[in-house]
C-alpha positions as YAML, in Angstrom:
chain: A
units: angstrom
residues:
- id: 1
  name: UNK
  ca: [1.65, -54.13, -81.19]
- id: 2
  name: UNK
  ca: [3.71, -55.75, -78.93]
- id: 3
  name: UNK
  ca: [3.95, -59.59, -78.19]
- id: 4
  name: UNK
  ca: [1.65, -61.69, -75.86]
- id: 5
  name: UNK
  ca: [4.60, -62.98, -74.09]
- id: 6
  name: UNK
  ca: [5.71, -59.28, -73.05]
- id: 7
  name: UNK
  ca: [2.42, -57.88, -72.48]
- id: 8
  name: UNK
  ca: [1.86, -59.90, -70.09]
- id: 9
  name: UNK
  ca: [4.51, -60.04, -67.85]
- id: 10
  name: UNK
  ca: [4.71, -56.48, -68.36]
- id: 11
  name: UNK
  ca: [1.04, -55.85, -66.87]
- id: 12
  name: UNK
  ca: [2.17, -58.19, -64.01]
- id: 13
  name: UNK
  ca: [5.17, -55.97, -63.19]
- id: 14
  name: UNK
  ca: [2.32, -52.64, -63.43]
- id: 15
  name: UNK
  ca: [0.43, -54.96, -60.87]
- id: 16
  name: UNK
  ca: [2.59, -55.75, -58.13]
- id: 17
  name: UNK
  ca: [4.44, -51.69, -58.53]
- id: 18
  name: UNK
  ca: [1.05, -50.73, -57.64]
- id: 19
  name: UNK
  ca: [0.09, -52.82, -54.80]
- id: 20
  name: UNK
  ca: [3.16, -52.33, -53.66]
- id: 21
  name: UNK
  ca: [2.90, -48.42, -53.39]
- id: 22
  name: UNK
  ca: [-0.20, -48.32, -51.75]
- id: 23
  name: UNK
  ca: [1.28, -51.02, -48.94]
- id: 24
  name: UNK
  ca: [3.97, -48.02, -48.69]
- id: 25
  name: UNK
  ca: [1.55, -45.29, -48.79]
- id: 26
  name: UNK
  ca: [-0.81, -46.79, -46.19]
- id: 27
  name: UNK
  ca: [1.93, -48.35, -44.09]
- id: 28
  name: UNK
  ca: [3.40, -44.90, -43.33]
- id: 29
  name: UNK
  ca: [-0.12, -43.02, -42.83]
- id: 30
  name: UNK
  ca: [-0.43, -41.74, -39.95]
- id: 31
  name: UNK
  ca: [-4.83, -42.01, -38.49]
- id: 32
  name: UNK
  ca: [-5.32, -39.29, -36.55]
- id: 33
  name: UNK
  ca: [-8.55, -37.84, -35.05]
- id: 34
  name: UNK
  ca: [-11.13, -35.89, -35.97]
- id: 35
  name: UNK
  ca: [-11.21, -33.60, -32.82]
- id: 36
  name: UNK
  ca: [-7.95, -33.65, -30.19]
- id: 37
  name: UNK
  ca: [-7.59, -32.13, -26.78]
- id: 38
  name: UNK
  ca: [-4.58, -31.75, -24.79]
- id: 39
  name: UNK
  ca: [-3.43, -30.57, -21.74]
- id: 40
  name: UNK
  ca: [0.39, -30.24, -19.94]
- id: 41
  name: UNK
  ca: [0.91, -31.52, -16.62]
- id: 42
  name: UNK
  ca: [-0.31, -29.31, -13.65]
- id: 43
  name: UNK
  ca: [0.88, -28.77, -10.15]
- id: 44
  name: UNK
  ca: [-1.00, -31.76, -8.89]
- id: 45
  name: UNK
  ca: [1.47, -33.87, -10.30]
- id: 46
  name: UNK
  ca: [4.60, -32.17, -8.97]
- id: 47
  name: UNK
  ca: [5.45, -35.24, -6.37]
- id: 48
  name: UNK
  ca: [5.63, -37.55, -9.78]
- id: 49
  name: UNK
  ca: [7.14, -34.97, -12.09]
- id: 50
  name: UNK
  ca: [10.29, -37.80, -12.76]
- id: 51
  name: UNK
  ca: [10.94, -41.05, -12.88]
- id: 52
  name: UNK
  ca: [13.36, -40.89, -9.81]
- id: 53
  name: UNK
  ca: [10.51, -39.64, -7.88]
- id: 54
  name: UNK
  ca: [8.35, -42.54, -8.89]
- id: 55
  name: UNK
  ca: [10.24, -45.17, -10.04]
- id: 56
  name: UNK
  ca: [7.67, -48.17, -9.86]
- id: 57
  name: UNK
  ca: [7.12, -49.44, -13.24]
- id: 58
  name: UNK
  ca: [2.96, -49.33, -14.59]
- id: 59
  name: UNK
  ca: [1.44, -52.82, -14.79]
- id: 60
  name: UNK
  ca: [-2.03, -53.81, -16.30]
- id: 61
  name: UNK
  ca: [-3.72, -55.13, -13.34]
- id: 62
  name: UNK
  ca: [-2.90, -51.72, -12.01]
- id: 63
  name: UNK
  ca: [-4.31, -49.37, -15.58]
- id: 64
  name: UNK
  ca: [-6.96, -51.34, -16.55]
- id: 65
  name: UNK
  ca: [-8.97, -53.26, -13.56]
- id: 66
  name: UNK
  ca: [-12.27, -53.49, -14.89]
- id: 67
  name: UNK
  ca: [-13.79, -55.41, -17.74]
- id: 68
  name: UNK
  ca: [-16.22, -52.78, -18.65]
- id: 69
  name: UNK
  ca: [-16.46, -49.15, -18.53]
- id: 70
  name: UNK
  ca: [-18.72, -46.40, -19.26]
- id: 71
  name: UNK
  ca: [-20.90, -49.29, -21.79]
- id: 72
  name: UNK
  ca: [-17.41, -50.65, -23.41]
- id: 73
  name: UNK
  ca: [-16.33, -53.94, -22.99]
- id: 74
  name: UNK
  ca: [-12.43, -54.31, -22.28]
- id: 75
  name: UNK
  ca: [-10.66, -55.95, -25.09]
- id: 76
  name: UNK
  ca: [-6.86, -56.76, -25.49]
- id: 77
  name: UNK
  ca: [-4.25, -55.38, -23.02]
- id: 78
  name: UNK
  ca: [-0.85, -55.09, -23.48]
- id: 79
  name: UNK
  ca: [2.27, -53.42, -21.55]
- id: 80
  name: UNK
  ca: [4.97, -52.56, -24.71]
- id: 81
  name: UNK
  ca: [9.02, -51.91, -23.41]
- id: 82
  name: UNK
  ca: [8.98, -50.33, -27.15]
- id: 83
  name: UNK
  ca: [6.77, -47.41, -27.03]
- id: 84
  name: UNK
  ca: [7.35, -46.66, -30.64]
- id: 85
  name: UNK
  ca: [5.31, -49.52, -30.42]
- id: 86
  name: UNK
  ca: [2.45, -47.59, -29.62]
- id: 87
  name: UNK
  ca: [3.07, -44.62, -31.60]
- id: 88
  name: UNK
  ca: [3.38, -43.43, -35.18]
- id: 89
  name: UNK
  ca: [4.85, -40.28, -37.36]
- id: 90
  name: UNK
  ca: [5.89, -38.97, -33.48]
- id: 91
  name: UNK
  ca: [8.71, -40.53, -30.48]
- id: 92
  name: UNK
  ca: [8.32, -40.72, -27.26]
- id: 93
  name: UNK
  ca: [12.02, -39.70, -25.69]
- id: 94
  name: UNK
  ca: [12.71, -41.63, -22.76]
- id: 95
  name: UNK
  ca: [9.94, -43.92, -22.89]
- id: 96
  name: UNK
  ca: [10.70, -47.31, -21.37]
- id: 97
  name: UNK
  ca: [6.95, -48.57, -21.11]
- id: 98
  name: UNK
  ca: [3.41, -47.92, -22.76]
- id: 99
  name: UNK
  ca: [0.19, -49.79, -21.58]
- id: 100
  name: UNK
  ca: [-2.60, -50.53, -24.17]
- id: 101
  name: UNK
  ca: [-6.14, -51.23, -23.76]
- id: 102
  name: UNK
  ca: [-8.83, -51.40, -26.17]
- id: 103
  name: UNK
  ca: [-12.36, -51.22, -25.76]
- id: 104
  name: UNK
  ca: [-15.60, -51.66, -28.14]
- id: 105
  name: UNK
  ca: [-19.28, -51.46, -27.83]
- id: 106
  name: UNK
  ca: [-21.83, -51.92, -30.96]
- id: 107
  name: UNK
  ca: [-21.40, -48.03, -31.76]
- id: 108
  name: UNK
  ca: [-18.37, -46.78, -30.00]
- id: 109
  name: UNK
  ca: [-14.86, -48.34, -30.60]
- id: 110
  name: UNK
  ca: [-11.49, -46.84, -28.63]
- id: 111
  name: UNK
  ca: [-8.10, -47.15, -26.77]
- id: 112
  name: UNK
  ca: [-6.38, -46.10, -23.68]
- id: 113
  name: UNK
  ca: [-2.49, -45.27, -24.02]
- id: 114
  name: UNK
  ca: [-0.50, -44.47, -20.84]
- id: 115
  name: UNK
  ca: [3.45, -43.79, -21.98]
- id: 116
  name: UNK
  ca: [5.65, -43.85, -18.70]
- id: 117
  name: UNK
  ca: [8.49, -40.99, -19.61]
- id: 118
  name: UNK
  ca: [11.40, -39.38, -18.20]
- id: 119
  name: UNK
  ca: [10.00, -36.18, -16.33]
- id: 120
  name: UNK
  ca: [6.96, -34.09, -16.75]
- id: 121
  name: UNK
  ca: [8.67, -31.45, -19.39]
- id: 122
  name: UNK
  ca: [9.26, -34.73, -22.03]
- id: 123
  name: UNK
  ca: [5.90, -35.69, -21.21]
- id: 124
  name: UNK
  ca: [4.47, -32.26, -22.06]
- id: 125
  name: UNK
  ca: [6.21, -32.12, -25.16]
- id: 126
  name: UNK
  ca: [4.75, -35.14, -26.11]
- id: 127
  name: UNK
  ca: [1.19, -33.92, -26.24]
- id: 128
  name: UNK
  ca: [1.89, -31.13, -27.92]
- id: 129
  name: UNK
  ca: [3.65, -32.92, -30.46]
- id: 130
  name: UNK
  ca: [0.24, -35.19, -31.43]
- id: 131
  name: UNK
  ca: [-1.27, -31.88, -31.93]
- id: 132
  name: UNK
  ca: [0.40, -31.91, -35.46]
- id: 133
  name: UNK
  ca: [3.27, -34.24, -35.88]
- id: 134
  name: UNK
  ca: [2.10, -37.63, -35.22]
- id: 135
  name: UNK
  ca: [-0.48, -39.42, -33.39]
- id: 136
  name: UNK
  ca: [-0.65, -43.17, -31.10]
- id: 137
  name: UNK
  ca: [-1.42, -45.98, -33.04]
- id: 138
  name: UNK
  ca: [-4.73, -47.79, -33.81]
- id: 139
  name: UNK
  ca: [-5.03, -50.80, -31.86]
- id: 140
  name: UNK
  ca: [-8.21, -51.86, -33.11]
- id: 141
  name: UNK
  ca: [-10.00, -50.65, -36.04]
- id: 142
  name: UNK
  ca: [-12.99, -47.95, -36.04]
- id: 143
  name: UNK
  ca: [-14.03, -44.88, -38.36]
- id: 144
  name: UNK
  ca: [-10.88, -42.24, -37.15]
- id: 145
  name: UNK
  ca: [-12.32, -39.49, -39.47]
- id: 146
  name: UNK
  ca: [-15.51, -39.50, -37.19]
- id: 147
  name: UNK
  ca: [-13.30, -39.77, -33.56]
- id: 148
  name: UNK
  ca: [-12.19, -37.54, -30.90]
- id: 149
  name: UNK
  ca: [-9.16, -37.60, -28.54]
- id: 150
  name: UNK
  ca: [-7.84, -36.50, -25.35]
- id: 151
  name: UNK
  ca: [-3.96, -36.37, -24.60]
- id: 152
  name: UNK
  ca: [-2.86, -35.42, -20.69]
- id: 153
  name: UNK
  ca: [0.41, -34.90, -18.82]
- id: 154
  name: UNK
  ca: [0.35, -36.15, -15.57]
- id: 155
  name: UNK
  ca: [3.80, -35.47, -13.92]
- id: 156
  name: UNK
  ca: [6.04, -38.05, -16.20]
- id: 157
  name: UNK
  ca: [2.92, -39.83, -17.68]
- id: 158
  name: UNK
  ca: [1.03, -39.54, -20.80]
- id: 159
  name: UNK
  ca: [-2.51, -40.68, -21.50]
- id: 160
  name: UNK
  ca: [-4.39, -41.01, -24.58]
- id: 161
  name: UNK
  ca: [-7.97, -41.91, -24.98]
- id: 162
  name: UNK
  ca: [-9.39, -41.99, -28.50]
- id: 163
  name: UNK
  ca: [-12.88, -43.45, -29.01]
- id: 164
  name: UNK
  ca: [-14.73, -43.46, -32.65]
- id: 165
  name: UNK
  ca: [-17.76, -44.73, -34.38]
- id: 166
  name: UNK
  ca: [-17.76, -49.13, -34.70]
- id: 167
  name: UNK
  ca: [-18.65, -48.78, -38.16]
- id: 168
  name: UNK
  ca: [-18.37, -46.94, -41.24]
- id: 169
  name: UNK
  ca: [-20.67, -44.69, -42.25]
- id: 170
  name: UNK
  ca: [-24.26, -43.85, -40.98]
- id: 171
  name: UNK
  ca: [-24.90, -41.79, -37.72]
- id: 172
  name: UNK
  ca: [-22.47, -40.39, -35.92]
- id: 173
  name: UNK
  ca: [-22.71, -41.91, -32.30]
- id: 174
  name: UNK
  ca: [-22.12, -39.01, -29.18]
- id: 175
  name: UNK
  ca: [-18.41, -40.03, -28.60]
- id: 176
  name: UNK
  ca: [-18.38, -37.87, -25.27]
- id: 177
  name: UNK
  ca: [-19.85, -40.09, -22.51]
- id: 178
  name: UNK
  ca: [-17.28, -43.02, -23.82]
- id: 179
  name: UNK
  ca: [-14.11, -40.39, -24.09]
- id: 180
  name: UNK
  ca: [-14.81, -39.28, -20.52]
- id: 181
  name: UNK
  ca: [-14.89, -42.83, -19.32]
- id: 182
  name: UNK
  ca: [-11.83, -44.05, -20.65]
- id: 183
  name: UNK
  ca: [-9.97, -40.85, -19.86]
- id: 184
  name: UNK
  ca: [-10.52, -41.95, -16.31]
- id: 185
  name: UNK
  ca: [-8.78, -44.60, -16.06]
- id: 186
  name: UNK
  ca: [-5.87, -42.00, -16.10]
- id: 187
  name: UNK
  ca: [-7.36, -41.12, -12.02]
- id: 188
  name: UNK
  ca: [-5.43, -43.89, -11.11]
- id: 189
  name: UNK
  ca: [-1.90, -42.48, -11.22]
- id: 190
  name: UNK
  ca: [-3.48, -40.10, -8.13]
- id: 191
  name: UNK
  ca: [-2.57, -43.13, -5.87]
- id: 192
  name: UNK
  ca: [0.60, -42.91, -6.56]
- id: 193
  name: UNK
  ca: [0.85, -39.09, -6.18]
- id: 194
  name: UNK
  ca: [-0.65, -39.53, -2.83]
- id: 195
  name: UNK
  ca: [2.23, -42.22, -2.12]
- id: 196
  name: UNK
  ca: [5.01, -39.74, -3.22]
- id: 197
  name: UNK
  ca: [3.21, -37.11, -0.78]
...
């Protein structure tokens, strides 16, 4: 039988090498949702299909104007020059902005993403790639194994909207009426289309 005075520090070493794998393990999962939906850009968004064309930068004030929508209250917003920032297991070539916004409600917790890329064909190979390869970060915490997502390409943007049950457990709220809502805030960008016309 070995000696107190190595046991111990010996369980203490166990310890810590096992915390410390599951920070690794966890720090380098990727969430991803339950159900996602995406879609490449479509002729529409041919006068913003680059950069060049449309070379304003996003803002906030611009994405995310109202304090509610569809029964969510606006949380945190955030405009990130890093848009790995924003994203994990996946990049975003040519990214030089991403806009955040979270929202919550007692049942119904989500984001908005908008990624401002190069041209339309890195923004379509973006949402294909979050079909398998990676997915946007969690900005706020709810239950991603009971969530849903919708990815678009519109021209040289990307939006994300992922909404999923406040809590743990229990019933299973109807995620559709609060996916739709946030995914228009993406109806924006048809202003500026309309100004590249």
């Amino acid at each position: 039988m070995p000696p107190l005075r190595l046991t111990i520090p010996l369980a203490a070493v166990a310890v810590a090498a096992v915390a410390a794998g599951a920070w690794f393990l966890t720090r380098t999962t990727t969430l991803r949702p339950a159900s996602y939906a995406y879609e490449p850009t479509s002729a529409l968004y041919t006068p913003i299909d680059t950069r060049t064309k449309d070379a304003a930068p996003l803002t906030t004030a611009e994405i995310f104007k109202d304090p509610a929508i569809g029964g969510l209250q606006r949380g945190a917003t955030e405009e990130l020059t890093d848009c790995d920032e924003a994203l994990s297991g996946v990049e975003a070539t040519g990214c030089t902005q991403a806009l955040r916004g979270t929202y919550t409600s007692p049942q119904v917790t989500g984001e908005f993403v908008i990624f401002n890329l190069a041209d339309a064909r890195a923004a379509d190979a973006l949402v294909a790639a979050m079909r398998t390869s990676g997915f946007v970060r969690q900005a706020t915490p709810f239950d991603a194994t009971r969530s849903r997502a919708q990815a678009r390409a519109l021209g040289h943007f990307v939006t994300v909207t992922w909404v999923g049950a406040t809590q743990q457990g229990g019933n299973t709220p109807d995620l559709i009426p609060p996916l739709v809502a946030l995914d228009s805030l993406g109806h924006t960008l048809q202003s500026r289309v309309i100004s590249a016309t």
